[in-house]
C-alpha positions in Angstrom: 39.0 -69.0 -75.1 41.3 -68.7 -72.6 40.0 -69.5 -69.1 40.2 -67.4 -66.0 42.6 -68.3 -62.4 40.2 -67.2 -60.0 43.0 -65.4 -57.9 43.5 -63.2 -61.8 40.5 -62.6 -62.3 39.8 -60.9 -59.2 42.7 -58.4 -60.0 40.9 -57.8 -62.9 37.3 -57.3 -61.1 38.7 -55.4 -58.5 40.2 -52.5 -60.5 37.4 -52.2 -62.8 35.0 -52.3 -60.1 37.6 -49.3 -57.7 36.9 -47.5 -62.0 33.0 -47.6 -61.4 32.7 -47.3 -58.1 34.8 -43.8 -58.7 32.5 -42.9 -61.9 29.4 -43.5 -59.5 31.1 -41.3 -56.6 31.8 -38.6 -59.4 28.6 -39.1 -60.9 26.7 -39.2 -56.8 28.6 -36.1 -56.3 27.8 -34.2 -59.4 24.1 -34.8 -59.3 23.4 -33.8 -55.7 25.5 -30.9 -56.2 23.1 -30.0 -59.7 19.2 -31.9 -58.1 20.4 -31.0 -54.3 19.6 -34.0 -52.1 16.1 -33.4 -53.3 17.0 -34.4 -56.4 18.9 -37.5 -55.2 16.5 -38.9 -53.2 13.6 -38.6 -56.1 16.0 -40.4 -57.8 17.0 -43.5 -55.3 13.5 -43.7 -55.1 13.1 -44.8 -58.4 15.9 -47.7 -58.5 14.6 -50.3 -56.5 11.2 -50.3 -58.0 13.3 -51.1 -61.0 15.7 -53.4 -59.9 12.6 -55.6 -58.9 11.1 -55.8 -62.1 14.3 -56.5 -63.7 13.9 -59.5 -61.5 10.6 -60.2 -62.7 11.6 -60.0 -65.9 15.5 -62.2 -65.7 14.3 -64.7 -64.1 17.0 -66.7 -62.3 18.6 -67.4 -65.8 21.8 -65.2 -66.1 22.7 -67.9 -63.4 21.8 -70.6 -63.9 23.0 -70.2 -67.5 26.5 -69.1 -66.0 25.8 -72.6 -63.4 25.2 -74.9 -66.7 28.2 -73.2 -68.7 30.6 -74.0 -66.1 29.2 -77.5 -65.3 29.8 -78.0 -69.6 33.2 -79.0 -69.2 33.9 -80.3 -72.3 31.5 -77.1 -74.4 29.8 -79.4 -76.1 26.2 -77.4 -74.4 27.6 -73.8 -73.8 25.5 -72.4 -76.8 23.0 -74.2 -76.6 22.9 -73.0 -73.1 23.3 -69.9 -74.2 20.6 -69.8 -77.1 17.4 -71.3 -74.6 18.7 -68.7 -71.8 18.9 -65.6 -74.6 14.9 -66.9 -75.8 13.6 -67.6 -73.5 14.8 -64.1 -71.4 13.2 -62.4 -74.7 9.8 -63.9 -73.6 9.8 -63.1 -70.5 11.5 -58.9 -70.6 8.5 -58.4 -72.8 6.1 -60.2 -70.8 7.2 -58.1 -67.6 7.0 -54.9 -69.7 4.0 -55.4 -71.5 2.8 -56.6 -68.0 4.0 -53.4 -65.4 3.0 -50.6 -68.5 -0.4 -51.7 -68.2 -0.8 -51.7 -64.3 1.9 -49.1 -63.3 -2.1 -46.5 -63.9 -4.2 -48.5 -61.1 -1.2 -49.1 -58.7 1.4 -45.8 -59.1 -0.3 -44.1 -56.2 -0.1 -45.7 -53.5 4.2 -47.3 -54.9 5.6 -43.9 -55.1 5.8 -41.8 -52.7 6.3 -38.7 -54.7 3.9 -37.6 -58.0 7.7 -36.2 -58.8 9.1 -39.9 -60.3 6.4 -41.5 -62.1 8.0 -40.0 -65.4 11.6 -41.5 -64.5 9.7 -45.0 -63.5 7.7 -44.4 -67.1 10.9 -44.2 -68.9 13.0 -47.5 -67.4 10.6 -49.5 -69.2 12.5 -50.1 -72.2 15.6 -50.4 -70.6 14.3 -53.8 -69.4 14.8 -55.6 -72.5 17.5 -54.9 -73.0 19.1 -55.3 -69.9 17.7 -58.8 -69.7 18.4 -59.9 -73.2 22.5 -59.0 -73.0 22.5 -60.6 -68.8 22.3 -63.5 -71.1 26.2 -62.8 -72.3 27.4 -61.6 -68.2 26.4 -66.0 -67.7 28.6 -67.1 -70.4 31.0 -65.0 -69.5 31.5 -65.8 -65.2 30.4 -70.0 -66.3 33.6 -69.2 -68.7 35.6 -68.3 -65.9 36.2 -64.9 -68.0 34.9 -62.5 -65.6 37.4 -59.7 -66.7 34.7 -59.4 -68.8 32.1 -58.3 -67.1 34.0 -56.0 -65.3 35.3 -54.3 -68.5 32.0 -54.2 -69.5 30.5 -52.1 -66.6 33.0 -49.6 -66.9 31.5 -48.2 -70.3 28.5 -49.0 -69.1 28.9 -46.6 -66.3 31.0 -43.8 -68.4 28.5 -43.9 -70.9 26.1 -43.3 -67.8 28.3 -40.2 -65.9 29.0 -38.4 -69.9 25.1 -38.8 -70.6 23.7 -38.2 -67.4 25.7 -35.3 -65.6 24.9 -33.6 -69.8 21.5 -33.9 -69.7 21.5 -33.1 -66.1 22.8 -29.4 -66.7 21.2 -28.8 -70.1 17.9 -29.3 -68.6 18.3 -27.3 -65.8 20.1 -25.0 -67.8 16.5 -25.4 -70.2 14.3 -24.7 -66.4 13.1 -27.9 -66.6 10.1 -29.0 -63.5 12.7 -32.3 -61.2 10.9 -34.2 -62.4 11.9 -34.1 -66.3 15.8 -34.3 -64.3 14.6 -37.7 -62.0 13.4 -38.3 -66.0 16.5 -38.3 -68.0 18.9 -40.5 -65.4 16.6 -42.6 -66.8 17.5 -41.9 -70.2 21.2 -42.1 -69.7 20.7 -45.8 -68.2 19.1 -47.0 -71.5 21.9 -45.8 -73.4 25.4 -47.5 -70.5 23.2 -50.3 -71.0 23.4 -50.7 -74.0 26.8 -49.8 -74.6 27.6 -52.1 -71.7 25.1 -55.2 -74.0 27.4 -55.2 -76.7 30.8 -54.6 -75.5 29.9 -58.3 -74.1 28.1 -58.7 -77.3 31.9 -57.8 -79.8 33.4 -60.6 -77.4 31.7 -63.1 -77.5 31.1 -63.4 -81.2 35.2 -62.8 -80.8 35.2 -66.5 -79.1 32.2 -68.0 -81.5 33.7 -69.7 -83.5 36.1 -71.7 -81.1 32.7 -73.9 -80.5 32.4 -76.9 -82.6 28.6 -76.5 -82.6 26.0 -74.1 -83.4 23.7 -74.6 -80.6 20.0 -74.2 -80.4 17.1 -73.6 -78.4 16.5 -76.5 -76.0 13.5 -77.3 -74.3 15.4 -79.7 -71.7 17.2 -77.2 -71.2 15.2 -74.7 -70.9 12.8 -76.8 -67.8 17.0 -76.9 -66.1 17.0 -73.0 -66.3 13.6 -72.7 -64.7 14.4 -75.2 -62.0 17.7 -73.7 -60.8 16.2 -70.4 -61.7 12.7 -70.9 -60.0 14.8 -70.9 -56.5 17.1 -67.0 -57.5 13.9 -65.7 -58.7 11.6 -65.8 -55.2 15.4 -65.5 -53.3 16.2 -61.9 -55.8 12.3 -61.2 -55.3 12.8 -61.4 -51.8 15.6 -59.1 -51.9 14.6 -56.6 -54.1 11.1 -56.8 -52.3 12.9 -55.2 -48.8 14.9 -52.2 -50.8 11.8 -51.6 -52.9 9.5 -51.5 -49.6 12.2 -49.5 -47.3 12.2 -46.8 -51.2 8.1 -47.0 -50.6 8.0 -46.9 -46.6 10.4 -44.9 -45.9 10.1 -41.7 -47.3 6.1 -42.0 -46.3 7.1 -42.5 -42.9 8.6 -39.3 -42.5 6.2 -37.8 -44.2 3.6 -39.2 -41.2 6.0 -38.0 -39.0 5.2 -34.4 -39.7 8.2 -33.8 -42.6 7.5 -32.4 -45.8 7.6 -33.4 -49.1 10.4 -32.2 -50.1 12.1 -33.5 -47.2 11.5 -36.5 -46.9 13.3 -36.8 -50.5 16.5 -34.9 -49.2 16.5 -37.2 -45.6 15.8 -40.4 -47.8 18.9 -39.4 -50.3 21.0 -38.5 -47.8 20.3 -42.4 -46.7 20.1 -44.2 -50.0 22.3 -41.4 -52.7 24.7 -40.7 -49.7 25.4 -43.0 -46.6 24.6 -46.4 -48.2 26.7 -45.7 -51.4 29.4 -44.8 -49.1 29.1 -47.5 -47.2 28.9 -49.7 -49.6 32.7 -48.7 -51.0 34.7 -51.7 -49.9 32.3 -53.4 -52.6 35.9 -52.0 -54.9 37.3 -54.9 -53.6 35.4 -57.3 -51.7 32.5 -57.2 -54.4 35.3 -58.4 -56.9 35.8 -62.7 -55.9 32.3 -63.7 -55.9 32.1 -63.1 -59.5 34.3 -65.7 -60.2 34.3 -67.6 -57.5 31.1 -69.1 -57.7 32.3 -71.3 -60.5 35.4 -72.2 -58.8 33.7 -73.4 -55.7 30.8 -75.6 -58.8 34.1 -77.0 -60.0 35.7 -77.7 -56.2 32.1 -79.8 -56.0 31.6 -80.8 -59.0 35.6 -82.7 -58.6 34.3 -83.7 -54.9 37.7 -81.8 -53.4 36.3 -81.3 -49.9 39.3 -79.8 -49.1 39.5 -77.2 -51.9 36.9 -76.5 -50.8 36.7 -75.6 -47.8 39.9 -73.9 -48.8 38.2 -71.5 -50.8 35.6 -70.5 -49.3 37.1 -69.8 -46.3 39.9 -67.3 -48.3 37.0 -65.6 -49.4 35.5 -64.6 -46.3 39.4 -64.3 -44.4 40.0 -62.2 -48.0 36.7 -60.1 -46.9 37.4 -59.4 -43.1 40.8 -58.1 -44.2 40.0 -55.5 -46.2 36.3 -54.4 -45.5 36.6 -54.1 -41.7 40.0 -51.5 -42.3 38.1 -50.2 -45.0 34.9 -50.0 -42.9 36.6 -48.3 -39.7 38.1 -45.8 -41.4 34.8 -44.9 -42.8 33.8 -44.3 -39.4 36.8 -42.2 -38.0 36.3 -40.0 -40.5 32.0 -40.0 -41.2 31.2 -36.4 -41.5 34.2 -35.5 -43.8 33.8 -37.8 -46.9 29.9 -37.2 -47.2 30.8 -33.0 -46.9 33.6 -33.8 -49.7 32.2 -36.3 -51.9 28.2 -34.9 -51.9 28.6 -31.8 -50.1 26.1 -33.4 -47.8 27.8 -33.0 -43.7 24.3 -33.9 -42.8 24.3 -37.9 -43.9 27.9 -37.9 -41.7 25.8 -39.5 -38.6 23.8 -41.8 -40.7 27.5 -43.0 -42.4 29.1 -43.5 -38.8 26.0 -45.8 -38.1 25.8 -47.8 -41.0 29.0 -48.5 -41.1 29.3 -50.0 -38.0 26.8 -52.8 -38.9 28.7 -52.7 -42.4 30.9 -55.7 -41.6 27.7 -58.0 -41.7 27.0 -56.7 -44.6 30.1 -57.8 -46.3 30.5 -60.9 -44.3 27.2 -62.4 -46.6 28.6 -61.8 -49.8 31.3 -64.5 -50.3 28.3 -66.8 -48.4 26.1 -66.4 -51.1 28.5 -66.4 -54.1 29.5 -70.3 -51.8 26.0 -71.3 -51.5 24.6 -70.3 -55.2 28.3 -72.1 -56.4 26.8 -75.0 -55.0 23.4 -74.8 -55.8 21.4 -74.3 -52.2 19.4 -71.8 -53.4 16.3 -73.0 -52.2 17.5 -72.7 -48.9 19.0 -69.1 -49.5 16.0 -68.9 -50.8 14.1 -69.1 -46.6 17.2 -67.7 -45.5 16.1 -64.3 -47.8 12.0 -64.8 -46.2 12.8 -64.5 -42.8 15.9 -62.5 -43.2 14.0 -59.6 -45.4 10.5 -60.6 -44.5 11.5 -59.9 -41.2 13.1 -56.2 -42.2 10.3 -55.0 -43.9 7.8 -55.7 -40.7 10.3 -54.1 -39.0 9.9 -50.5 -41.6 5.8 -52.0 -40.8 6.5 -50.9 -36.8 8.7 -47.6 -37.8 5.6 -46.4 -39.9 2.7 -47.2 -38.1 4.0 -45.8 -35.1 4.1 -42.0 -36.8 6.7 -40.9 -35.0 9.4 -42.0 -37.6 13.3 -41.1 -37.4 15.6 -42.0 -40.2 18.3 -43.4 -37.2 15.2 -47.1 -36.6 15.1 -46.8 -40.2 19.1 -47.8 -40.0 19.0 -50.0 -37.4 16.6 -52.1 -38.8 19.4 -52.0 -41.4 22.1 -53.4 -39.4 19.5 -56.1 -37.9 18.8 -57.1 -41.0 22.3 -58.4 -41.8 23.1 -59.8 -38.3 19.3 -62.0 -39.1 20.5 -62.5 -42.7 24.7 -63.9 -41.4 23.4 -65.6 -39.0 21.7 -67.6 -41.3 24.3 -67.7 -43.0 26.7 -69.8 -41.3 24.1 -72.0 -40.3 23.2 -73.3 -43.8 26.8 -73.2 -45.3 27.9 -74.7 -41.6 25.0 -78.0 -41.7 26.0 -78.1 -46.3 29.7 -78.5 -45.9 30.6 -79.3 -42.8 32.8 -76.4 -42.7 34.3 -75.3 -39.3 34.8 -71.3 -39.6 36.2 -69.2 -36.5 34.9 -66.3 -37.5 36.0 -64.4 -34.4 39.3 -65.6 -35.2 38.8 -64.1 -38.8 37.6 -61.0 -37.6 39.6 -60.0 -34.9 43.0 -59.7 -36.3 42.1 -57.4 -38.4 39.7 -55.3 -36.3 43.0 -54.9 -34.4 45.2 -54.4 -37.1 42.1 -51.2 -38.3 42.6 -49.9 -34.7 46.2 -49.3 -34.9 45.8 -47.4 -37.7 43.2 -45.0 -36.5 45.3 -45.2 -33.2 47.9 -43.3 -35.5 45.8 -41.4 -37.2 44.5 -39.9 -34.4 48.0 -39.3 -32.2 49.0 -36.9 -35.7 45.6 -35.1 -35.7 45.9 -34.1 -32.9 49.6 -33.0 -33.2 48.6 -31.4 -36.4 45.4 -30.4 -34.6 43.3 -30.8 -37.8 39.3 -30.6 -36.2 38.7 -30.7 -40.4 40.5 -32.5 -42.8 40.0 -31.2 -45.9 40.2 -33.4 -49.2 44.3 -33.9 -49.5 44.4 -34.2 -45.5 42.1 -37.3 -45.5 44.3 -39.2 -48.8 47.3 -38.1 -46.7 45.5 -40.4 -43.3 44.5 -42.4 -45.7 47.2 -43.6 -46.3 49.9 -43.2 -42.6 46.2 -45.2 -41.9 47.5 -47.8 -44.8 51.0 -48.3 -44.3 50.6 -48.9 -40.8 48.1 -51.6 -41.2 50.4 -53.4 -43.9 53.2 -52.6 -41.9 51.2 -54.9 -38.7 50.1 -57.5 -41.5 53.6 -58.2 -42.4 55.4 -58.0 -39.3 52.3 -59.9 -37.1 51.6 -62.2 -40.2 54.2 -62.4 -42.7 53.7 -64.9 -45.6 50.6 -66.3 -43.8 48.4 -63.5 -43.5 45.3 -64.3 -46.6 46.0 -60.2 -48.7 49.5 -61.2 -49.3 49.5 -65.4 -49.3 47.6 -64.7 -52.7 49.1 -61.9 -54.5 52.5 -64.3 -54.1 50.6 -67.1 -55.1 49.8 -65.5 -57.8 52.4 -64.4 -58.9 54.1 -67.9 -58.5 51.2 -68.8 -61.0 52.5 -66.7 -63.4 56.6 -67.0 -63.7 55.9 -71.2 -64.3 54.0 -70.2 -66.5 55.4 -70.7 -70.7 
């Protein structure tokens, strides 16, 4: 078993995340062209409810597996940790699936905004057990500092999802099936995708299994420790998924109460969640890659009581996030409408995306902070932050729902306010627990200035060429110009001191020093 450095693991995850995000864009872009924004909106209403059940079934065990394996320096209990986690996940997922199937007929009219998503929601149930059990292997690879396998498995999943999903939808449309059946076919595609990704992880684990001296067994002591660690994780994730679930339920219902038809409400929610939010999360191709290897690395630094190393990893992760997310968000804001038109044939979502991107950095700064706090096992404190932040978000949505003059812009503003509350609470918690000094203004001001210079350069060229609505090739050229200006500013002003270049140089030095 070969441990990966945080830089190498992050680099591989960036590449795999890039592939996954591109495939996701292709998938949604094809779906919205086949099913329309209404079909995409209906599929977006199903996913949060499904995610909520997955959180209940997982009990926070995968992350507990990761942390316990990361702390098992001698690797004497690794297989026992994994076997215990798999057993617990199997039992909990069966229980949640059975309970949800029994309760569903009683609550479906209250939690599902449109009857056309009933079939799609029910067809998701077989995936709950599958995903829960295979998530144990994700915890194993994360805790073993082999995060690249997680990224590769996600790539496998996405290839299968895109291939089967598009094929099924195309076939069913030609066979004149209703929209509800099309939504159900997407659930079937998800099942086979998760199966493929899980088998990939299992096969690679099987190759490593013989390297351990002990075979591993179920341990009640490990199970108790997992429940102790997983309890706060589960409740915090319930708070997060509850907020997204309320969003998927309340926003369409609020639109309907405000005078929109079922079809119009589904289309608007499709633009909101399926288009604008999807593009807003594109910078996660880069920023999200650092969070997976960061959690065990922070846990390791804490175990060694190496405070300077801990503070360095926290600062580096935050700077990495701001120096990568801010320029991408700036470019998305400037070209919001043409990007929506090119990727999803949905120019209508452009103003939503532009408004989302103004508060986008608030969302991205949360990623490294949450990863650090999880690595330090501050799950109860994270739970309190989430309950407060997401609880207020739900309250805001309920208030908007009761006003009966709801607009989609109100939902976006509530989303941004929620990010402000969550980020503020994470900063306070991180400073209090680690005694670290953070200069967030310094971390964000410099990349914002460089981003402005890049956008100004693009604006000059755009005006000179008299381009009002750029096509895909012009967007790509503007992107290259923007990136070039941004990187030149980094080289000329920061030199080797900026976090992007210093990280690459450090990685190259480590590689060259290897025997």
